[in-house]
mmCIF file of C-alpha atoms in Angstrom:
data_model
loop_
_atom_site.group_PDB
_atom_site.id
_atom_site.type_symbol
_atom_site.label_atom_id
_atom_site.label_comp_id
_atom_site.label_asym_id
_atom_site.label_seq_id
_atom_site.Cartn_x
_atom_site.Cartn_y
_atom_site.Cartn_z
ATOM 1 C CA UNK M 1 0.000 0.000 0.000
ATOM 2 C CA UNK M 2 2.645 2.773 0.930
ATOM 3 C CA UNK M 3 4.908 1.313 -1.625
ATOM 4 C CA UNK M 4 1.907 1.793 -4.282
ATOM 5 C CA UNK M 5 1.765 5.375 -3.183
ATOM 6 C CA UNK M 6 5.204 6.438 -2.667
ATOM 7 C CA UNK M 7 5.416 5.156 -5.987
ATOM 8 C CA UNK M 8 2.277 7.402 -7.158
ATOM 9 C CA UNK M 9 3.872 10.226 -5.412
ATOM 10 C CA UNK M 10 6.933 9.547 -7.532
ATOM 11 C CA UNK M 11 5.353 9.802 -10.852
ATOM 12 C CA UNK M 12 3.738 13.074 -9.373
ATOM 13 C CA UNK M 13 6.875 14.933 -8.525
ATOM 14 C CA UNK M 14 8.565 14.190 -11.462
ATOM 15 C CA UNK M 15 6.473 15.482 -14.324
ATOM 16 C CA UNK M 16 7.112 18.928 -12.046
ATOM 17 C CA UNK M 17 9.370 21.277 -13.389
ATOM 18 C CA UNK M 18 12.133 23.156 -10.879
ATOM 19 C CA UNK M 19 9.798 25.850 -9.749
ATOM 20 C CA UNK M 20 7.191 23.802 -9.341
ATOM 21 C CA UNK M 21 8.555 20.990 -7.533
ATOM 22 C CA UNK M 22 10.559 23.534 -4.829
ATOM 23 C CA UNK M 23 7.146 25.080 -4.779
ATOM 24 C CA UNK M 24 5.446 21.549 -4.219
ATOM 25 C CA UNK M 25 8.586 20.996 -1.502
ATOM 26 C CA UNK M 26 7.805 24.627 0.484
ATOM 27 C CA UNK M 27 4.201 23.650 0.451
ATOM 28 C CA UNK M 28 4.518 20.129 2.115
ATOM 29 C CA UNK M 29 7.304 21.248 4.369
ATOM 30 C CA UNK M 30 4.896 24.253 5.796
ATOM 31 C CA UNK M 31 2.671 21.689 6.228
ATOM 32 C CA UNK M 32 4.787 19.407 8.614
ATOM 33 C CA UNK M 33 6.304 22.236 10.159
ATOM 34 C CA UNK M 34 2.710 23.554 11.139
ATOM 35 C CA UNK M 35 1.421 20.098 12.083
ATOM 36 C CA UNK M 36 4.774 19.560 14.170
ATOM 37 C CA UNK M 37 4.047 22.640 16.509
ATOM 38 C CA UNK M 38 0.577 21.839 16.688
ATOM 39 C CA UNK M 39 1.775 18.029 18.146
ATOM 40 C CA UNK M 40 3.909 19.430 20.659
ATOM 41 C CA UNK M 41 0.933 20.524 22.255
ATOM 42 C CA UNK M 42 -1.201 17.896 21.488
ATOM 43 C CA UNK M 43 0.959 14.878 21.291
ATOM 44 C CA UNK M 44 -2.053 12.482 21.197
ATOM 45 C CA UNK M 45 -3.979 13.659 18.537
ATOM 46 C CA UNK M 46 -4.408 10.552 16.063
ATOM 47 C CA UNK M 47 -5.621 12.767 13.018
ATOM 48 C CA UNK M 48 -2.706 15.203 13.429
ATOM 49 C CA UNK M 49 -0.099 12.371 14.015
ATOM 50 C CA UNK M 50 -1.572 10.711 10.461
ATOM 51 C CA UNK M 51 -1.727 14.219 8.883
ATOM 52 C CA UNK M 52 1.914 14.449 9.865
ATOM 53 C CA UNK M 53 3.232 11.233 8.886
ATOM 54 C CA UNK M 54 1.920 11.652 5.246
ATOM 55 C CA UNK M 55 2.788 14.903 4.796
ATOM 56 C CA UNK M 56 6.826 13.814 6.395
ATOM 57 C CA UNK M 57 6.753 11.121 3.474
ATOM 58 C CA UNK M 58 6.044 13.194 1.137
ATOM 59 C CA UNK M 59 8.524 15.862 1.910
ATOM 60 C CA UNK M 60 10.814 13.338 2.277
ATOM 61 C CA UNK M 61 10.357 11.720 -1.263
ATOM 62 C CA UNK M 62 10.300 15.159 -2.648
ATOM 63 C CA UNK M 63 13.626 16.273 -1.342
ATOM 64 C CA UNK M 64 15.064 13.181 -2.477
ATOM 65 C CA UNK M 65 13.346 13.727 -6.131
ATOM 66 C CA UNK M 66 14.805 17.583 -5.877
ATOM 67 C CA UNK M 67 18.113 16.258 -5.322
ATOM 68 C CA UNK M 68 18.226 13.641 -7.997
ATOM 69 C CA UNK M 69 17.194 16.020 -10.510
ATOM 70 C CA UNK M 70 19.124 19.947 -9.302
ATOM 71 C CA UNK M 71 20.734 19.346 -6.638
ATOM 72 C CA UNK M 72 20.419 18.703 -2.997
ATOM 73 C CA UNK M 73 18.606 21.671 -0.493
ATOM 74 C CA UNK M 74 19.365 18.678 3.117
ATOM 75 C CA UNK M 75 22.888 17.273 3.311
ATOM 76 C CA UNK M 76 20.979 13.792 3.781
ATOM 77 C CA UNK M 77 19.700 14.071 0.287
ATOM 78 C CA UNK M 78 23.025 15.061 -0.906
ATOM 79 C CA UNK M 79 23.969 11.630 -1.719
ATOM 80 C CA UNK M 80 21.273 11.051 -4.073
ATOM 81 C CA UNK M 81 22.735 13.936 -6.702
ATOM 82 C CA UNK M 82 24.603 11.445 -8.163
ATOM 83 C CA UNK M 83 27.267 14.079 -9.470
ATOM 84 C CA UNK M 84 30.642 14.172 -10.351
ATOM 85 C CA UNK M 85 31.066 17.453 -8.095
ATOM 86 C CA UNK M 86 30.310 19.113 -4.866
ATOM 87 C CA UNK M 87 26.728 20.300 -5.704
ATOM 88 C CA UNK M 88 25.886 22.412 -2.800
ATOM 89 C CA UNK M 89 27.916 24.928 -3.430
ATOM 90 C CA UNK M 90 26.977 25.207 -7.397
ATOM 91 C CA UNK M 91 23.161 25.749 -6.972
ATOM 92 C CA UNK M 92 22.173 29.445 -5.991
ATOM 93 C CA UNK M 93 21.271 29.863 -2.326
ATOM 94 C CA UNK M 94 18.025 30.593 -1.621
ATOM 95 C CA UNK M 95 18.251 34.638 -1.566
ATOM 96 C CA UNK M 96 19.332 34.894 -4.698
ATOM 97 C CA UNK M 97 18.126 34.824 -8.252
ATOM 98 C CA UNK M 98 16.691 31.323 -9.015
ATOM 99 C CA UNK M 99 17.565 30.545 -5.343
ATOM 100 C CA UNK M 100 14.340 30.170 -3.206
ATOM 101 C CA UNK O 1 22.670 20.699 16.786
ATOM 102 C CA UNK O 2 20.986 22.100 13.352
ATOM 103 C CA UNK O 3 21.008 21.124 10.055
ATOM 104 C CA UNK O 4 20.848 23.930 7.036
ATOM 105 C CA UNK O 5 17.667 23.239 4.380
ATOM 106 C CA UNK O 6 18.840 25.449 1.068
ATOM 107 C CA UNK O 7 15.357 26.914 0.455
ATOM 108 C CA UNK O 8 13.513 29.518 2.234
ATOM 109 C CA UNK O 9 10.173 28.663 4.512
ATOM 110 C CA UNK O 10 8.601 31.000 2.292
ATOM 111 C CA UNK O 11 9.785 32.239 -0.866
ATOM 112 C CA UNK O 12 11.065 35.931 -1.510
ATOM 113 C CA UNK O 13 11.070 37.365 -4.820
ATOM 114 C CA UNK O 14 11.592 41.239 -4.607
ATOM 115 C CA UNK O 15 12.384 42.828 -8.456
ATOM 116 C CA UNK O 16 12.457 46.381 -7.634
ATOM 117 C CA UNK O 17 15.363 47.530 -5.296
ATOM 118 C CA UNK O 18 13.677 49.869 -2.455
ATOM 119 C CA UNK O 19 16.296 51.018 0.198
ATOM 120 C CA UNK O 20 14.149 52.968 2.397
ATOM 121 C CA UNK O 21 11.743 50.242 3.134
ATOM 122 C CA UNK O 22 14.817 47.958 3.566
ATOM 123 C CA UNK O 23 15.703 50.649 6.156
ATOM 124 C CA UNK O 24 12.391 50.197 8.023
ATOM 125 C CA UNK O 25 12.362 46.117 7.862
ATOM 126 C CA UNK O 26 16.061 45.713 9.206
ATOM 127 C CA UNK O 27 14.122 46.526 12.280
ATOM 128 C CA UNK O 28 12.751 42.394 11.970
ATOM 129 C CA UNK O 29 16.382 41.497 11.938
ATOM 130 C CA UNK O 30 17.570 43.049 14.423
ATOM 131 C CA UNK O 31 15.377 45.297 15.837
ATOM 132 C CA UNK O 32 13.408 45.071 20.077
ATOM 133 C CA UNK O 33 10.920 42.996 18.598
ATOM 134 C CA UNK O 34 12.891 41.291 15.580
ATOM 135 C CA UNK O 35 12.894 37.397 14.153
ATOM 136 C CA UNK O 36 16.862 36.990 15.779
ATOM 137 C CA UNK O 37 16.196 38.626 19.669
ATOM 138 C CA UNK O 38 12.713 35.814 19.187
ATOM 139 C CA UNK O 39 14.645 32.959 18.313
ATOM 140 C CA UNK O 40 17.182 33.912 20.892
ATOM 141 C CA UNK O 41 14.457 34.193 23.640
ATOM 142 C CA UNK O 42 13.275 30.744 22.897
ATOM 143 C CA UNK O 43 16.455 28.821 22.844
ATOM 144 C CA UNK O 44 17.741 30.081 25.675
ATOM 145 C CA UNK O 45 14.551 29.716 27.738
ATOM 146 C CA UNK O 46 13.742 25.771 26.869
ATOM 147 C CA UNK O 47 17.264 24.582 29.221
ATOM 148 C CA UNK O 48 15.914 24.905 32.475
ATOM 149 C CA UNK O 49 12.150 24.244 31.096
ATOM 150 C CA UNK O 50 10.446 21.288 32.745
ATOM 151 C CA UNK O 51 7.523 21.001 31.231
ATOM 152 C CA UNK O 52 8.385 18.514 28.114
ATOM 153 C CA UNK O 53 5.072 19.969 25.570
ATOM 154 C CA UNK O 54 6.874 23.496 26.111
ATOM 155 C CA UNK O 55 10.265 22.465 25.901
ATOM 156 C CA UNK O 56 9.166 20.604 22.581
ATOM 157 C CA UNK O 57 7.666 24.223 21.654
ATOM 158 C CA UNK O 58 10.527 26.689 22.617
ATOM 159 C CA UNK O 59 12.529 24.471 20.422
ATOM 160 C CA UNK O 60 10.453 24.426 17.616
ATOM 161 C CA UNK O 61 9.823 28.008 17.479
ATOM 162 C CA UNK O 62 12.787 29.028 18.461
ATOM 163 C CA UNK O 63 14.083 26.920 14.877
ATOM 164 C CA UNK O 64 11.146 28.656 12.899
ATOM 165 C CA UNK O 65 12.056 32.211 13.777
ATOM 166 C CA UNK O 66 15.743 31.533 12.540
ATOM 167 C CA UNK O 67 13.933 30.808 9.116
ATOM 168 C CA UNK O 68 12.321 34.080 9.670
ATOM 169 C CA UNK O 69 15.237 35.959 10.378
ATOM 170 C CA UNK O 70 16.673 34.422 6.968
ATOM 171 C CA UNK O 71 13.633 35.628 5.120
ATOM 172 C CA UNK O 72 13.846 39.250 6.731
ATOM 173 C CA UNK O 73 17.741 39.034 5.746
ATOM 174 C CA UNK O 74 16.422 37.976 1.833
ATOM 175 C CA UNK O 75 13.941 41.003 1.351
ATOM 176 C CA UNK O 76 16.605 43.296 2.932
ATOM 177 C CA UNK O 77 19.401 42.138 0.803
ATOM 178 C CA UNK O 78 16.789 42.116 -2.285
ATOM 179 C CA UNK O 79 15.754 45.766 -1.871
ATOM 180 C CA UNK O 80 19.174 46.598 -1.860
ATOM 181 C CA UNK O 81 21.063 44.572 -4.318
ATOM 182 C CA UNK O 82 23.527 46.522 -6.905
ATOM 183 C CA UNK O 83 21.990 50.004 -5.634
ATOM 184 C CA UNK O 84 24.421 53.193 -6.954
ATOM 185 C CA UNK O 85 26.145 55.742 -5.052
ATOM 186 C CA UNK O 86 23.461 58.132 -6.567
ATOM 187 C CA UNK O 87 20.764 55.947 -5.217
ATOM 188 C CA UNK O 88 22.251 55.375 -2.091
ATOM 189 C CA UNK O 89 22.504 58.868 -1.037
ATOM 190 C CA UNK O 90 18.863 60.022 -2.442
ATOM 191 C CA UNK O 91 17.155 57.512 -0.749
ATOM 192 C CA UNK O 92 18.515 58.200 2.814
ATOM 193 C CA UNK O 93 20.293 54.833 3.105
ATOM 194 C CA UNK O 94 23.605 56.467 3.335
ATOM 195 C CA UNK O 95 24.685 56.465 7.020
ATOM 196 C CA UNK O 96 24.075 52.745 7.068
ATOM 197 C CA UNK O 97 26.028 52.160 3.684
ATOM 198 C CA UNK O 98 28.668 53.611 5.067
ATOM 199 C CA UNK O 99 29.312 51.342 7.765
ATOM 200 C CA UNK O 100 28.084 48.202 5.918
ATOM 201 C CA UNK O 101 27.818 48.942 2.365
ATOM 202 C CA UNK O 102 25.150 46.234 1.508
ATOM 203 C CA UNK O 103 25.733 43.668 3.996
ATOM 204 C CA UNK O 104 23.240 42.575 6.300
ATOM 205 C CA UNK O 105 23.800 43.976 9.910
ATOM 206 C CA UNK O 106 21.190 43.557 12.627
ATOM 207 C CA UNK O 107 20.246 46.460 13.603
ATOM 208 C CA UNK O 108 16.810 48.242 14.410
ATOM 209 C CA UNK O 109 15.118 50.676 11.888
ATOM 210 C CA UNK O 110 16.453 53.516 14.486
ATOM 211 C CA UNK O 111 19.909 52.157 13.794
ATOM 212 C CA UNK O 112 20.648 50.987 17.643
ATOM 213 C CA UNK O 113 22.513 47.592 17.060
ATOM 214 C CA UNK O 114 20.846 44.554 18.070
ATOM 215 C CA UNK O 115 21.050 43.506 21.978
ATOM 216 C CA UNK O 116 20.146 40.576 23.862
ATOM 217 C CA UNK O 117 18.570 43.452 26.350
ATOM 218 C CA UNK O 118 15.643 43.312 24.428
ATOM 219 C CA UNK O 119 14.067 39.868 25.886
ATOM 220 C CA UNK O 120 14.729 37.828 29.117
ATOM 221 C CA UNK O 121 15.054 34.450 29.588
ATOM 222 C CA UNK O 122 14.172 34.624 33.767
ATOM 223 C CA UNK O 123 13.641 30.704 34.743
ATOM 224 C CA UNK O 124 10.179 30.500 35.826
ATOM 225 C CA UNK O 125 7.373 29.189 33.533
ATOM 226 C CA UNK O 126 4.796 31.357 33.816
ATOM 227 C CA UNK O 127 7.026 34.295 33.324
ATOM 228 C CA UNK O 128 8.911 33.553 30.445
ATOM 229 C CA UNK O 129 5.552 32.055 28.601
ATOM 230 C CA UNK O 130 4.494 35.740 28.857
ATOM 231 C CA UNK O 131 7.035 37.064 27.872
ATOM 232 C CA UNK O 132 7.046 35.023 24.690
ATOM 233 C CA UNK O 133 2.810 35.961 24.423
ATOM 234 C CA UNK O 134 3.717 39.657 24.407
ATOM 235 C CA UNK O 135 6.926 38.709 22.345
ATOM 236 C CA UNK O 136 4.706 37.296 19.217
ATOM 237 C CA UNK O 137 1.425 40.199 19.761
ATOM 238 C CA UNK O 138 4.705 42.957 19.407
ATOM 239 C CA UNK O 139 6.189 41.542 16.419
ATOM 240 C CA UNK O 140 2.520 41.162 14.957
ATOM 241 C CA UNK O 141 2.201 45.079 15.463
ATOM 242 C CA UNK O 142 5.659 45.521 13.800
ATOM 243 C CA UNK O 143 4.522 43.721 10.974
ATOM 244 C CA UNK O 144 1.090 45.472 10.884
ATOM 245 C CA UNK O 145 3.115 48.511 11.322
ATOM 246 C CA UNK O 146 5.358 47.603 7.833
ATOM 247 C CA UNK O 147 2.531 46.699 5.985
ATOM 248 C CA UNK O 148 0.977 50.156 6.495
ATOM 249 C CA UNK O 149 4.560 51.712 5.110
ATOM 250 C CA UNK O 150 5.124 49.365 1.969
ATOM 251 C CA UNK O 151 3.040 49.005 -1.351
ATOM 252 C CA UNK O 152 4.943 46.803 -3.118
ATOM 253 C CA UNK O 153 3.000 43.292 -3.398
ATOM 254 C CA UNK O 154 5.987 41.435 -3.812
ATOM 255 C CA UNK O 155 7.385 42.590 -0.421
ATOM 256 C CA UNK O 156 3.890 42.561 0.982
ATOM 257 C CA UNK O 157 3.292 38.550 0.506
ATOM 258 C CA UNK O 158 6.115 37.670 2.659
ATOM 259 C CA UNK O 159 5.519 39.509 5.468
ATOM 260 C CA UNK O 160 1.905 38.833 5.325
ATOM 261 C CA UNK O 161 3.057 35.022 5.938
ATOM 262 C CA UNK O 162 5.823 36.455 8.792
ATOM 263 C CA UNK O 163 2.701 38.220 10.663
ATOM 264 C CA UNK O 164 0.165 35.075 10.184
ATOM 265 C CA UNK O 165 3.480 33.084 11.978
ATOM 266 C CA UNK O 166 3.509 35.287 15.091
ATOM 267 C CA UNK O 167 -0.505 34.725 15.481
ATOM 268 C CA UNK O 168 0.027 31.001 15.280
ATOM 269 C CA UNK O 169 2.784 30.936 17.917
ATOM 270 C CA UNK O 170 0.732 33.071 19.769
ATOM 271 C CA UNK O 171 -1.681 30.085 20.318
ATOM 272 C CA UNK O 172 0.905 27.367 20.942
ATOM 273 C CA UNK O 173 2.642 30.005 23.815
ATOM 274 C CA UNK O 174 -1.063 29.817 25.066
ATOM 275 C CA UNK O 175 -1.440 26.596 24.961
ATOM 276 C CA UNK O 176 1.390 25.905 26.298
ATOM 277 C CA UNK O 177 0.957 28.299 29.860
ATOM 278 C CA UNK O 178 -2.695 25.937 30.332
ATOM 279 C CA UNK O 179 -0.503 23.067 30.044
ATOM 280 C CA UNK O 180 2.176 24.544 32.777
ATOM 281 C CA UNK O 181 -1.073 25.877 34.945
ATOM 282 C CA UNK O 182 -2.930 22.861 34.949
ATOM 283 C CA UNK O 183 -0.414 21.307 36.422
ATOM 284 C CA UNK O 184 0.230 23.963 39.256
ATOM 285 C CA UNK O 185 -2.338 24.789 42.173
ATOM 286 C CA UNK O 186 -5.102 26.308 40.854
ATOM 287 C CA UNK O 187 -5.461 28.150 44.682
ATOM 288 C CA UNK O 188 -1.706 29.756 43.944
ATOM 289 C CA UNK O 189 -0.300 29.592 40.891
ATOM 290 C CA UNK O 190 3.015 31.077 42.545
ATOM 291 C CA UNK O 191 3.411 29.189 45.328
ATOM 292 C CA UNK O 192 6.764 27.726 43.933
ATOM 293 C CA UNK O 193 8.949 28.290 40.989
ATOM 294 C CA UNK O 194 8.938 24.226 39.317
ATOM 295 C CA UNK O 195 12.010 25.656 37.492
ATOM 296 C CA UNK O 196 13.631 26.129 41.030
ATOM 297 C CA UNK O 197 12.083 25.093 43.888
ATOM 298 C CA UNK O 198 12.012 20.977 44.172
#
């Protein structure tokens, strides 16, 4: 079942160009980071902890995707830019044009 | 520890250079109520915490507002990029310039440098938690305060999302003094300090 939908969520992200896919990556990551605040004040919430356990995968498969394809934005998704060179320093940091 | 994410929480995409409104949103850098005097507040309140749901949300915050102080830094360093001499000096932004050309100092929009004066971190509960209520409703103002001064939408939409932040911390500081005062005597909240007294 999760393997069926990672998968799903696979296909998703990568018909997404840059833009969109960082923007895809923002929007899920506001989303955990929202639900993650909200849990520390309600740690047993079921519908919050299964709102943020989707949402984690998906940012988490996203990254990955991000990586694979421009370059990695978490050091733990640095290994999957399978590159010849040190790609964190090539990709423009997120202030600057075509950063963000 | 902390790990750096290469992206901003929200994104920033100024076109027009605008040095006096830079001048005026420095202030969220590193100004009494700014993103960097928040996040220090929070991380150096959650040590001697002991309630674990507040400890959980000093951290948390305290992380978030670091984004928000790189956000602030990205719409200062936007409305300033490549300016000229000539713009420089019409536009006021001058006396900073001259100390920092166009590098990012915290500072306030008066120009007083940034000081850990501006919050406390005293070791009791209920006293820090409102502190860090009044902390959020006075950078809400701020905000409120900067969208009265700028027009442009594209510095607008970010700080819109800044100011919605503050109101949701807001609620989790709230939550978070019921979960401290629940636990206390209801008869006298004060009658010890669970950060000191055993």
């Amino acid at each position: 079942m999760n393997e069926q939908m990672n998968r799903q969520m696979m296909n998703q992200t990568r018909q997404m160009n840059r833009r969109q896919l960082l923007n895809h990556i923002n929007q899920i990551s506001f989303a955990v980071d929202e639900v993650k605040l909200y849990l520390d004040t309600h740690p047993c919430d079921n519908e919050a902890l299964e709102y943020f356990r989707k949402m984690s995968r998906q940012r988490n498969l996203a990254l990955k995707e991000y990586a694979s394809a421009y370059g990695p934005l978490t050091v733990d998704t640095a290994e999957d830019s399978c590159a010849e060179r040190w790609n964190w320093i090539n990709e423009p940091w997120p202030w600057q044009e075509g950063g963000c | 520890m902390w790990n750096y994410e290469k992206r901003l929480q929200y994104p920033v995409k100024i076109t027009q250079t605008n040095p006096k409104i830079a001048q005026i949103i420095i202030t969220q850098f590193g100004g009494p109520d700014g993103e960097l005097g928040a996040s220090m507040r929070y991380l150096a309140q959650r040590y001697t915490m002991p309630y674990k749901e507040v400890t959980g949300v000093l951290t948390d915050i305290g992380t978030e507002e670091l984004a928000h102080l790189e956000m602030i830094c990205a719409i200062v360093y936007q409305l300033t990029k490549n300016l000229s001499p000539e713009e420089i000096e019409r536009s006021g932004f001058a006396p900073y310039y001259v100390d920092h050309t166009l590098a990012l100092w915290p500072q306030a929009a008066s120009g007083t440098p940034w000081s850990a004066t501006t919050f406390q971190s005293k070791g009791d509960p209920i006293t820090d938690l409102n502190e860090d209520l009044a902390a959020e409703q006075k950078a809400r103002t701020t905000y409120d305060n900067i969208l009265r001064l700028v027009k442009d939408p594209e510095v607008c939409d970010p700080i819109r999302f800044l100011r919605q932040r503050e109101i949701v911390h807001y609620q989790r500081f709230g939550e978070s003094l019921r979960i401290v005062q629940d636990d206390l005597d209801s008869r006298n909240f004060y009658a010890f300090n669970p950060e000191f007294d055993k």
